[in-house]
Amino acid sequence: MVDILRTATSGLMAFRAALATTGHNIANVNTAYYSRQRVELSAPMPEGQGYGYLGRGVDIDSVARIYNGFVMQQLRGHQSGVSQYDTMNTLTGQMSALLGDTDVGLTPDLEAFFGSLQDLANSPTSITARQVFLDEGQTLTNRIQDIDAALSSLRESVDVGIRNAVTAINDLSAGLAKINQDISLASQSLTNAPNDLLDQRDKILVDLADLVGIQVVAQDGDGVSVFMSNGLPLVVGNNALKLEAVQSGFDPQEITVRLEGQAEGSDLEASLTTGQLGGYFEFRRTILNPAQDALGLLAIGVAKTFNEQHKKGMDLNGDLGGNLFTVGSPKVLPFTANSNATFTAAVTTDSITPITDAKAAAGATRLMRSDYDISYDGANYTAIRIADQKTILTSGDLAALNTELNKDGLNLTLTSGTPAAGDRFLLRPTRQASAGFDLAITDPRKVAAASPITTSATATNLGSASISAGTVLDATNLNLQNTVAIQFTSATTFDVLDVTAATTLVTGAVYDSTVGATVSQNGWSITLSGEPQTNDAFTVKNNIGGIGDNRNALELVKLQTKQQLMGGNDYRGVYAQMIAEVGAQGRRVENTLQSQEALLSQSELSRESVSGVSLDEEAADLLRFQQSYQAAAQVIQTANSLFDSLLDAVGS
């Protein structure tokens, strides 16, 4: 009877544990990352009797956690991917909405600006038309500044997101180290680790993977260590390391990440490629930076092409035109640990227009949407163009460096101090240009709508030859507005004389009436055509009093459709290309996000099929264990009855 009672009691205890575990499963059916538990039972060593072996009931071996580590590893990886691309998708959507919004975008303002310029060309003497043109120019510059400010605001949002992610990572890492310690302590008193603590740790690991890509490595004593995707540790056993969001060593307005206590220059940005943190960095590096650089490049293109043509004109005061626009200058950012050397950079004059075949053969690329990493070893410079990671200079002095930078439309000047070995500089050519884009003039009389030169034929000419209106090639030529006479010494030859300077510029130039001739002197160019006679003469001179002249305004109007910027685009084409690139990136990110979400969903289903709680199964187990419990209780009751019968028999 003792054996019967012991056997029944072991069954009662086993099925009570099974019922409790089943109830625990049901209670946690909606608990995130809870793994279903199961009581593992086994029969103990039977007891030998003379006639054979009698069973001794049942033992509770353990409360098993139904878990697949490989499935969880996949789930964490896919969670990092979803978080990365979800972060990028949100930010890219905001940028696309900003650039493509007709109320905020640039296209309507470009149209209005050139419309007012055409009105000015139609009425070059009208102060009102000139003022409207300047007003529309101011609106255009304000719009580019506003777009740049909006992109800068998005950059600040990225910085805030990075800071918040780092704070959350540190909190989770500390929590993970603490739960590692709790698991270790709990495991010391029992053979198996506490299942619920392991589930809590799984949730922390998934939350951590949502923020940054991680690798989880099992340690002795049921602990785990966590490493970032670059191999650097976050948690080692019971110890958590900390990340810190810090100012970039090059740009104090840009936030990067490194391990707490590490020296400047040990930034982790390039190696943190997944999770929310990786999403922020990739968005900034591959979408935001190129877009803001492109906007700056557009501002430089508008300013340089307009200024170049405007300076070829003459204003209402009879003066040559000046710059119509100003633009932010390139920046050379020294690394914080540098010596006292400082540099300035400038965009070269011909860095905007399409390159010629000769320049292309020499390796010219024009001004690019790229920063440059320049380092100095104490004797020579090395330069890397960051956009394509091309080393444009392996080793050379400042002159050699400028030779290579000139190909990309840049020039570097040492302004103070002496570079020391180990110095590094970040050359940023275009990003700040749009923030500094503004009108250079406010006086409508200073709009150079007229041409500074005029041409005429002598009234006594007998031939049918004619002279073109003339084009200004170089407004900086000091002799531009000198009076120049072109005299035909025969029907096939002519001389060119600078009357103002009393100098003969050309003698006996050959003329063919079937093709005409082009004369380029003193910064201007004219074309002769027709059939002259001996002693026919033409004059090129200062356009004094030419307030009704609109020739330079018409040349400015032509810039609207002139395909002279990067990629052979006009102004609208450059902006449209920028929008298209952001849109293409947005579609890439969205498609990748959908793929990652599908993979994550599959991983979650796989985990659920292994570790998830099924209420139907648990209900069936509940009924089964309840019946077993009742049966064990009935055995105890039977044993008790037998014992009572035995006592009654002995007593009688």
XYZ file of C-alpha atoms in Angstrom:
652
model
C 0.000 0.000 0.000
C 2.906 2.267 0.681
C 4.126 1.556 -2.857
C 0.662 2.223 -4.239
C 0.441 5.467 -2.299
C 3.903 6.581 -3.370
C 3.199 5.763 -7.001
C -0.129 7.581 -6.936
C 1.359 10.584 -5.134
C 4.117 10.924 -7.740
C 1.469 10.897 -10.456
C -0.585 13.455 -8.569
C 2.430 15.766 -8.232
C 3.427 15.265 -11.879
C -0.006 16.040 -13.271
C -0.423 18.984 -10.935
C 2.827 20.372 -12.384
C 1.569 19.621 -15.890
C -1.719 21.406 -15.153
C 0.147 24.382 -13.686
C 2.426 24.559 -16.734
C -0.529 24.331 -19.100
C -2.258 27.131 -17.224
C 0.967 29.147 -17.418
C 1.024 28.654 -21.195
C -2.591 29.777 -21.504
C -1.954 32.835 -19.321
C 0.954 33.897 -21.563
C -0.703 33.266 -24.910
C -0.354 36.991 -25.762
C 3.023 37.595 -24.098
C 5.610 38.717 -26.655
C 8.291 36.106 -27.344
C 6.951 33.719 -24.702
C 8.023 30.157 -25.501
C 5.610 27.329 -24.756
C 6.648 25.140 -21.814
C 6.152 21.443 -21.277
C 6.677 19.207 -18.238
C 9.042 16.392 -19.133
C 8.189 13.141 -17.287
C 10.026 9.840 -16.992
C 9.589 6.570 -15.116
C 12.102 6.098 -12.260
C 14.159 2.970 -11.743
C 11.722 0.153 -10.878
C 11.926 -1.752 -7.620
C 13.027 -5.369 -7.856
C 10.903 -8.061 -6.285
C 11.305 -11.809 -6.265
C 8.777 -12.145 -9.006
C 9.996 -9.182 -11.078
C 10.210 -5.380 -11.064
C 7.487 -3.038 -9.841
C 7.242 0.524 -11.107
C 7.639 3.378 -8.629
C 5.485 6.017 -10.303
C 6.755 8.981 -12.291
C 9.528 11.588 -11.978
C 9.422 15.208 -13.126
C 12.646 15.650 -15.083
C 12.260 19.285 -16.078
C 9.989 21.997 -17.365
C 11.194 22.176 -20.961
C 11.142 25.356 -23.027
C 10.082 24.659 -26.614
C 12.578 26.782 -28.492
C 14.633 26.890 -31.710
C 17.731 29.084 -31.526
C 18.273 29.148 -35.300
C 14.748 30.446 -35.913
C 15.287 33.217 -33.359
C 18.603 34.139 -34.956
C 16.864 34.531 -38.320
C 14.051 36.512 -36.747
C 16.478 38.962 -35.151
C 18.297 39.447 -38.458
C 15.071 40.100 -40.346
C 13.882 42.443 -37.596
C 17.073 44.478 -38.078
C 16.431 44.617 -41.827
C 12.808 45.710 -41.444
C 13.744 48.408 -38.951
C 16.561 49.701 -41.174
C 14.414 50.053 -44.284
C 11.334 51.224 -42.408
C 13.410 54.079 -40.987
C 14.772 54.902 -44.439
C 11.326 54.605 -46.043
C 9.801 57.092 -43.613
C 12.559 59.652 -44.117
C 12.712 59.184 -47.903
C 8.951 59.657 -48.097
C 9.261 62.966 -46.267
C 12.001 64.095 -48.654
C 10.077 63.063 -51.774
C 7.012 64.936 -50.558
C 9.133 68.017 -49.919
C 10.910 68.073 -53.282
C 7.896 67.100 -55.364
C 5.361 69.440 -53.743
C 4.367 72.098 -56.284
C 3.772 74.565 -53.454
C 7.205 73.957 -51.974
C 9.304 72.679 -54.894
C 11.486 74.744 -57.177
C 9.919 74.368 -60.633
C 7.144 77.022 -60.318
C 9.651 79.602 -59.085
C 12.026 78.896 -61.965
C 9.145 79.416 -64.404
C 8.134 82.696 -62.759
C 11.731 83.914 -62.671
C 12.314 83.360 -66.384
C 8.875 84.752 -67.189
C 9.805 88.019 -65.498
C 13.130 87.986 -67.353
C 11.293 87.718 -70.670
C 9.097 90.653 -69.644
C 12.260 92.616 -68.868
C 13.694 91.752 -72.284
C 10.482 93.067 -73.839
C 10.691 96.327 -71.847
C 14.367 96.893 -70.964
C 13.859 100.528 -69.942
C 11.004 99.750 -67.532
C 12.029 100.122 -63.896
C 8.900 98.195 -62.939
C 9.865 95.226 -65.131
C 13.366 95.309 -63.677
C 12.032 95.369 -60.112
C 9.658 92.474 -60.799
C 12.606 90.519 -62.198
C 14.605 91.149 -59.026
C 11.601 90.239 -56.872
C 11.205 86.940 -58.707
C 14.945 86.376 -58.379
C 14.639 86.904 -54.631
C 11.729 84.466 -54.524
C 13.843 81.906 -56.368
C 16.768 82.290 -53.975
C 14.420 82.135 -50.989
C 12.893 78.939 -52.328
C 16.273 77.248 -52.710
C 17.197 78.409 -49.218
C 13.869 77.054 -47.892
C 14.422 73.658 -49.513
C 17.931 73.572 -48.090
C 16.578 74.508 -44.651
C 13.980 71.730 -44.891
C 16.693 69.220 -45.799
C 18.804 70.516 -42.914
C 15.800 70.057 -40.622
C 15.536 66.476 -41.851
C 19.238 66.108 -41.059
C 18.543 67.314 -37.516
C 15.754 64.725 -37.242
C 18.277 62.062 -38.221
C 20.643 63.303 -35.517
C 17.856 63.175 -32.919
C 16.969 59.665 -34.075
C 20.597 58.568 -33.740
C 20.810 59.984 -30.209
C 17.550 58.308 -29.179
C 18.623 54.985 -30.693
C 21.946 55.096 -28.840
C 20.162 55.814 -25.547
C 17.776 52.908 -26.126
C 20.647 50.572 -27.088
C 22.505 51.424 -23.885
C 19.376 50.843 -21.774
C 18.699 47.484 -23.423
C 22.351 46.443 -23.125
C 22.299 47.203 -19.405
C 19.042 45.270 -19.048
C 20.520 42.335 -20.938
C 23.605 42.246 -18.707
C 21.340 42.287 -15.633
C 19.140 39.463 -16.905
C 22.275 37.463 -17.782
C 23.280 37.821 -14.148
C 19.819 36.817 -12.905
C 19.829 33.733 -15.136
C 23.294 32.781 -13.917
C 22.265 33.074 -10.258
C 19.037 31.151 -10.817
C 20.863 28.398 -12.697
C 23.251 27.820 -9.801
C 20.498 26.365 -7.609
C 18.785 24.306 -10.310
C 19.955 22.199 -13.209
C 17.954 24.151 -15.797
C 17.759 27.874 -16.484
C 14.547 29.754 -15.598
C 12.479 29.636 -18.774
C 10.638 32.905 -18.261
C 13.886 34.815 -17.818
C 15.152 33.297 -21.061
C 11.989 34.539 -22.786
C 12.501 38.012 -21.346
C 16.045 37.937 -22.650
C 14.811 36.929 -26.110
C 12.522 39.950 -26.159
C 15.394 42.236 -25.180
C 17.534 40.731 -27.939
C 14.821 41.317 -30.553
C 14.332 44.883 -29.307
C 18.091 45.378 -29.522
C 18.175 43.939 -33.053
C 15.462 46.431 -33.985
C 17.920 49.217 -33.160
C 21.213 47.783 -34.419
C 22.401 44.639 -36.177
C 23.722 42.130 -33.626
C 25.277 38.689 -33.348
C 24.431 36.607 -30.254
C 27.004 34.152 -28.902
C 26.131 31.638 -26.169
C 28.346 31.637 -23.080
C 28.830 29.221 -20.191
C 26.114 29.215 -17.555
C 23.244 29.981 -19.969
C 24.518 33.523 -20.545
C 24.941 35.230 -23.902
C 27.285 37.865 -25.267
C 26.161 40.314 -27.921
C 28.346 41.789 -30.640
C 27.485 44.423 -33.210
C 27.722 43.577 -36.901
C 31.254 45.019 -36.969
C 32.389 42.538 -34.302
C 32.650 45.063 -31.460
C 30.986 43.931 -28.223
C 27.875 45.435 -26.672
C 27.369 42.916 -23.867
C 29.884 40.383 -22.604
C 28.293 38.151 -19.996
C 27.192 40.343 -17.102
C 28.968 43.455 -18.391
C 27.467 46.002 -20.785
C 29.506 48.443 -22.832
C 28.070 51.808 -23.828
C 27.750 53.615 -27.113
C 27.792 57.384 -27.286
C 26.379 59.770 -29.863
C 29.058 62.395 -30.476
C 29.875 65.192 -32.867
C 31.811 64.135 -35.928
C 35.518 64.844 -35.779
C 35.146 66.783 -39.047
C 31.735 68.399 -38.729
C 30.423 69.419 -35.277
C 26.917 69.700 -36.756
C 26.856 66.005 -37.708
C 26.291 63.225 -35.185
C 28.115 59.911 -35.308
C 28.527 56.969 -32.905
C 31.438 55.358 -31.141
C 32.071 53.219 -28.066
C 32.144 55.291 -24.916
C 35.662 56.381 -24.050
C 37.118 55.704 -27.497
C 39.310 58.307 -29.183
C 38.102 60.627 -31.920
C 38.318 59.031 -35.316
C 37.066 55.651 -34.070
C 33.564 56.298 -35.376
C 31.389 53.249 -36.018
C 29.076 54.809 -38.610
C 30.469 52.971 -41.630
C 30.159 49.560 -39.973
C 26.674 49.935 -38.456
C 24.660 48.893 -41.477
C 21.381 47.436 -40.190
C 18.723 48.175 -37.618
C 17.242 51.569 -36.957
C 20.685 53.044 -36.393
C 21.951 51.655 -39.694
C 18.864 53.072 -41.405
C 19.611 56.566 -40.156
C 23.216 56.373 -41.297
C 22.429 54.889 -44.716
C 19.672 57.434 -45.371
C 22.017 60.275 -44.532
C 24.891 58.837 -46.551
C 23.081 57.612 -49.676
C 19.992 59.827 -49.970
C 20.128 63.011 -47.883
C 23.749 63.973 -48.536
C 23.561 63.500 -52.340
C 20.271 65.429 -52.502
C 21.579 68.380 -50.517
C 24.824 68.306 -52.488
C 22.802 68.309 -55.731
C 20.752 71.285 -54.555
C 23.987 73.128 -53.780
C 25.370 72.167 -57.175
C 22.224 73.573 -58.805
C 22.629 76.823 -56.867
C 26.261 77.049 -57.992
C 25.214 76.323 -61.567
C 22.520 79.012 -61.587
C 24.821 81.554 -59.940
C 27.848 80.919 -62.131
C 26.048 80.772 -65.472
C 23.895 83.827 -64.725
C 26.767 85.827 -63.288
C 28.980 85.017 -66.250
C 26.369 86.245 -68.741
C 25.192 89.173 -66.615
C 28.732 90.534 -66.437
C 28.779 90.613 -70.243
C 25.963 93.167 -70.202
C 25.543 96.844 -69.394
C 23.146 98.385 -66.875
C 21.082 101.575 -67.036
C 23.961 103.542 -65.532
C 26.203 102.582 -68.454
C 28.321 100.313 -66.261
C 29.217 96.724 -66.971
C 27.111 94.204 -65.106
C 28.277 92.566 -61.913
C 27.312 89.343 -60.196
C 23.570 88.773 -60.103
C 23.738 86.025 -57.455
C 25.953 85.078 -54.537
C 26.432 81.508 -53.399
C 27.904 79.723 -50.382
C 31.605 78.894 -50.708
C 33.117 75.413 -50.385
C 34.170 74.388 -46.897
C 37.379 72.743 -45.775
C 36.695 71.126 -42.401
C 39.768 70.224 -40.324
C 39.731 67.182 -38.083
C 39.528 68.244 -34.440
C 42.925 66.709 -33.607
C 44.702 68.589 -36.418
C 47.481 71.133 -36.138
C 46.777 74.827 -36.762
C 46.736 74.618 -40.568
C 43.666 76.030 -42.323
C 42.647 75.854 -45.969
C 40.095 77.564 -48.157
C 38.630 76.148 -51.349
C 37.119 77.719 -54.444
C 35.059 76.509 -57.367
C 36.866 77.154 -60.643
C 35.214 79.177 -63.399
C 34.705 76.354 -65.885
C 33.565 73.712 -63.401
C 29.867 73.863 -64.266
C 29.641 73.668 -68.055
C 29.893 70.311 -69.878
C 33.442 69.098 -70.340
C 35.056 68.956 -73.756
C 36.553 65.811 -75.208
C 40.016 67.201 -74.517
C 39.189 67.780 -70.864
C 37.578 64.368 -70.585
C 40.734 62.789 -71.969
C 42.671 64.583 -69.248
C 40.410 63.054 -66.603
C 38.171 66.048 -65.959
C 34.823 65.334 -64.334
C 33.581 68.855 -63.489
C 32.318 69.768 -60.059
C 30.805 66.701 -58.420
C 28.349 65.967 -55.649
C 31.055 64.595 -53.442
C 33.170 65.410 -50.436
C 36.916 64.731 -50.424
C 38.947 63.122 -47.645
C 42.398 64.728 -47.679
C 45.214 63.523 -45.422
C 48.791 64.660 -44.902
C 51.685 62.434 -43.779
C 54.202 65.180 -43.100
C 55.510 65.342 -46.660
C 52.720 64.497 -49.085
C 48.965 64.637 -49.447
C 46.529 61.838 -50.248
C 43.018 62.575 -51.485
C 39.973 60.310 -51.792
C 36.777 61.332 -53.559
C 34.191 59.922 -51.175
C 31.262 59.530 -53.594
C 32.977 56.808 -55.620
C 35.796 56.025 -53.148
C 38.343 56.861 -55.840
C 41.836 57.844 -54.726
C 42.487 60.863 -56.929
C 45.944 61.454 -55.425
C 48.082 58.708 -53.936
C 50.955 60.957 -52.888
C 51.956 64.483 -53.803
C 52.487 68.064 -52.678
C 49.843 70.805 -52.648
C 50.451 71.629 -56.302
C 49.895 67.998 -57.272
C 46.784 67.921 -55.121
C 45.400 70.977 -56.884
C 46.189 69.471 -60.267
C 43.818 66.629 -59.439
C 41.229 68.805 -57.698
C 41.191 71.170 -60.690
C 39.882 68.285 -62.782
C 36.864 68.236 -60.490
C 36.455 72.004 -60.638
C 38.117 72.823 -57.313
C 41.164 74.628 -56.019
C 42.650 74.486 -52.523
C 44.659 77.249 -50.832
C 46.626 77.045 -47.579
C 45.603 80.220 -45.736
C 47.377 79.878 -42.387
C 49.519 77.583 -40.280
C 51.554 74.575 -41.339
C 50.063 71.104 -41.809
C 51.530 68.389 -39.611
C 51.826 64.657 -40.106
C 48.494 62.985 -39.432
C 46.360 66.017 -40.315
C 43.118 65.270 -42.128
C 40.665 67.568 -43.863
C 37.194 67.138 -45.316
C 36.640 69.212 -48.448
C 32.914 69.841 -48.909
C 32.377 71.713 -52.209
C 28.630 72.079 -52.742
C 26.442 71.308 -49.727
C 26.542 74.761 -48.173
C 26.127 76.565 -51.508
C 22.318 76.628 -51.450
C 22.168 78.069 -47.925
C 24.248 81.029 -49.164
C 22.342 81.450 -52.447
C 21.042 85.033 -52.656
C 20.669 88.073 -54.898
C 23.791 90.196 -55.213
C 21.973 93.359 -56.347
C 18.831 95.152 -55.216
C 18.925 98.251 -57.454
C 16.821 97.626 -60.596
C 19.011 100.047 -62.569
C 21.943 97.659 -62.091
C 20.310 94.850 -64.047
C 22.552 94.542 -67.103
C 19.974 94.027 -69.860
C 21.905 95.807 -72.623
C 25.028 94.805 -74.494
C 28.054 97.026 -73.709
C 29.050 97.172 -77.355
C 27.277 98.282 -80.495
C 28.206 97.799 -84.124
C 27.507 99.889 -87.189
C 28.358 100.210 -90.863
C 29.762 103.458 -92.268
C 27.043 105.330 -94.159
C 29.280 105.718 -97.218
C 29.811 101.967 -97.701
C 29.232 100.897 -101.311
C 29.247 97.114 -100.915
C 26.550 94.767 -99.561
C 28.611 93.532 -96.607
C 27.084 93.691 -93.130
C 28.228 93.281 -89.521
C 26.491 91.305 -86.759
C 25.377 92.870 -83.472
C 28.371 91.352 -81.714
C 28.804 89.045 -78.751
C 30.754 89.707 -75.575
C 33.247 86.933 -74.870
C 35.220 88.370 -71.972
C 33.687 91.153 -69.918
C 36.916 91.536 -67.932
C 38.892 92.707 -70.973
C 39.945 96.283 -70.235
C 39.631 97.246 -73.909
C 36.138 95.810 -74.309
C 34.453 99.151 -74.978
C 37.236 100.734 -77.026
C 36.215 101.996 -80.450
C 37.462 99.577 -83.090
C 37.361 100.175 -86.857
C 37.276 97.408 -89.465
C 38.404 98.756 -92.852
C 38.384 96.819 -96.115
C 41.561 97.523 -98.065
C 40.129 95.482 -100.931
C 37.147 93.243 -101.530
C 39.143 90.329 -100.087
C 41.278 91.902 -97.326
C 40.660 94.065 -94.272
C 42.475 95.677 -91.340
C 41.316 95.970 -87.718
C 42.324 99.119 -85.797
C 41.772 99.992 -82.125
C 40.933 103.682 -82.532
C 40.841 104.384 -78.785
C 44.254 102.831 -78.170
C 45.614 103.972 -81.553
C 46.756 100.413 -82.237
C 46.515 98.223 -85.314
C 45.167 94.870 -84.197
C 45.070 93.021 -87.534
C 46.586 93.814 -90.924
C 45.629 92.227 -94.231
C 43.119 89.699 -92.929
C 41.769 87.552 -95.776
C 38.048 87.780 -96.496
C 35.948 85.336 -98.540
C 32.480 86.681 -99.272
C 31.105 83.159 -99.723
C 31.755 82.236 -96.080
C 32.200 85.602 -94.361
C 34.597 86.184 -91.479
C 34.609 86.243 -87.703
C 36.595 88.905 -85.898
C 37.361 88.432 -82.192
C 39.198 91.250 -80.405
C 39.158 93.052 -77.051
C 36.809 90.481 -75.481
C 34.110 90.598 -78.166
C 33.304 88.752 -81.383
C 31.497 89.914 -84.536
C 30.673 88.309 -87.871
C 31.110 89.941 -91.292
C 29.093 88.707 -94.240
C 28.185 89.798 -97.777
C 30.291 91.422 -100.475
C 32.255 94.522 -99.434
C 34.016 97.019 -101.647
C 37.342 98.735 -101.125
C 37.204 101.394 -98.365
C 34.013 99.996 -96.827
C 34.266 100.270 -93.028
C 32.513 99.043 -89.890
C 32.727 100.129 -86.253
C 32.534 98.343 -82.908
C 32.252 100.721 -79.961
C 30.858 101.459 -76.517
C 27.058 101.255 -76.458
C 26.701 104.698 -74.883
C 23.071 105.595 -74.310
C 21.851 102.141 -75.278
C 19.245 101.984 -72.525
C 16.709 100.436 -74.873
C 19.090 97.630 -75.826
C 17.870 94.200 -74.670
C 20.514 91.934 -76.192
C 22.020 90.743 -72.919
C 18.564 90.190 -71.438
C 17.790 87.937 -74.395
C 21.028 86.035 -73.791
C 19.963 85.579 -70.164
C 16.572 84.269 -71.307
C 18.343 81.636 -73.413
C 19.870 80.190 -70.247
C 16.463 78.748 -69.328
C 16.729 75.995 -71.912
C 20.484 75.908 -72.399
C 21.726 72.429 -71.534
C 24.938 73.448 -69.844
C 24.829 71.859 -66.399
C 25.748 68.378 -65.176
C 24.517 65.593 -67.388
C 23.803 68.055 -70.198
C 20.743 69.382 -68.353
C 19.174 72.789 -68.032
C 18.125 74.157 -64.624
C 14.789 72.364 -64.536
C 16.444 69.178 -65.757
C 18.935 69.215 -62.891
C 16.160 69.656 -60.330
C 14.009 67.009 -62.035
C 16.978 64.637 -62.008
C 17.428 65.242 -58.287
C 13.741 64.456 -57.649
C 13.970 61.376 -59.878
C 17.012 60.085 -57.991
C 15.269 60.502 -54.637
C 12.182 58.809 -56.082
C 14.245 55.905 -57.394
C 15.917 55.516 -54.015
C 12.498 55.649 -52.389
C 11.196 52.843 -54.604
C 14.314 50.775 -53.906
C 13.897 51.246 -50.172
C 10.162 50.489 -50.295
C 10.686 47.314 -52.324
C 13.447 46.144 -50.001
C 11.255 46.924 -46.991
C 8.467 44.764 -48.414
C 10.924 41.916 -48.968
C 12.279 42.237 -45.438
C 8.756 42.347 -43.995
C 7.895 39.140 -45.856
C 11.017 37.444 -44.466
C 10.234 38.672 -40.959
C 6.664 37.394 -41.258
C 7.976 33.979 -42.293
C 10.379 33.957 -39.337
C 7.591 34.902 -36.947
C 5.398 32.109 -38.326
C 8.294 29.665 -37.959
C 8.814 30.734 -34.374
C 5.098 30.538 -33.665
C 4.910 27.028 -35.091
C 7.715 25.935 -32.769
C 7.302 28.016 -29.626
C 3.865 29.583 -29.848
C 0.945 28.686 -27.601
C -2.073 27.049 -29.267
C -5.165 27.430 -27.112
C -6.724 24.369 -28.747
C -3.727 22.216 -27.858
C -3.540 23.613 -24.357
C -7.268 22.985 -23.812
C -6.803 19.373 -24.892
C -3.785 19.024 -22.592
C -5.758 20.609 -19.769
C -8.483 17.997 -20.118
C -5.959 15.170 -20.447
C -3.917 16.223 -17.422
C -7.070 16.850 -15.402
C -8.251 13.307 -16.069
C -4.825 11.953 -15.190
C -4.793 14.002 -11.992
C -8.217 12.698 -11.045
C -7.141 9.131 -11.787
C -4.060 9.534 -9.585
C -6.253 10.919 -6.838
C -8.531 7.916 -7.237
C -5.537 5.619 -6.801
C -4.668 7.444 -3.581
C -8.243 7.038 -2.428
C -8.086 3.331 -3.258
C -4.826 2.976 -1.343
C -6.413 4.738 1.584
C -9.393 2.359 1.487
C -7.078 -0.648 1.410
C -5.143 0.743 4.361
C -8.356 1.292 6.298
C -9.470 -2.252 5.520
C -6.145 -3.562 6.758
C -6.438 -1.600 9.997
C -9.955 -2.866 10.508
C -8.795 -6.464 9.958
C -5.897 -6.095 12.391
C -8.080 -4.399 14.964
C -10.669 -7.130 14.896
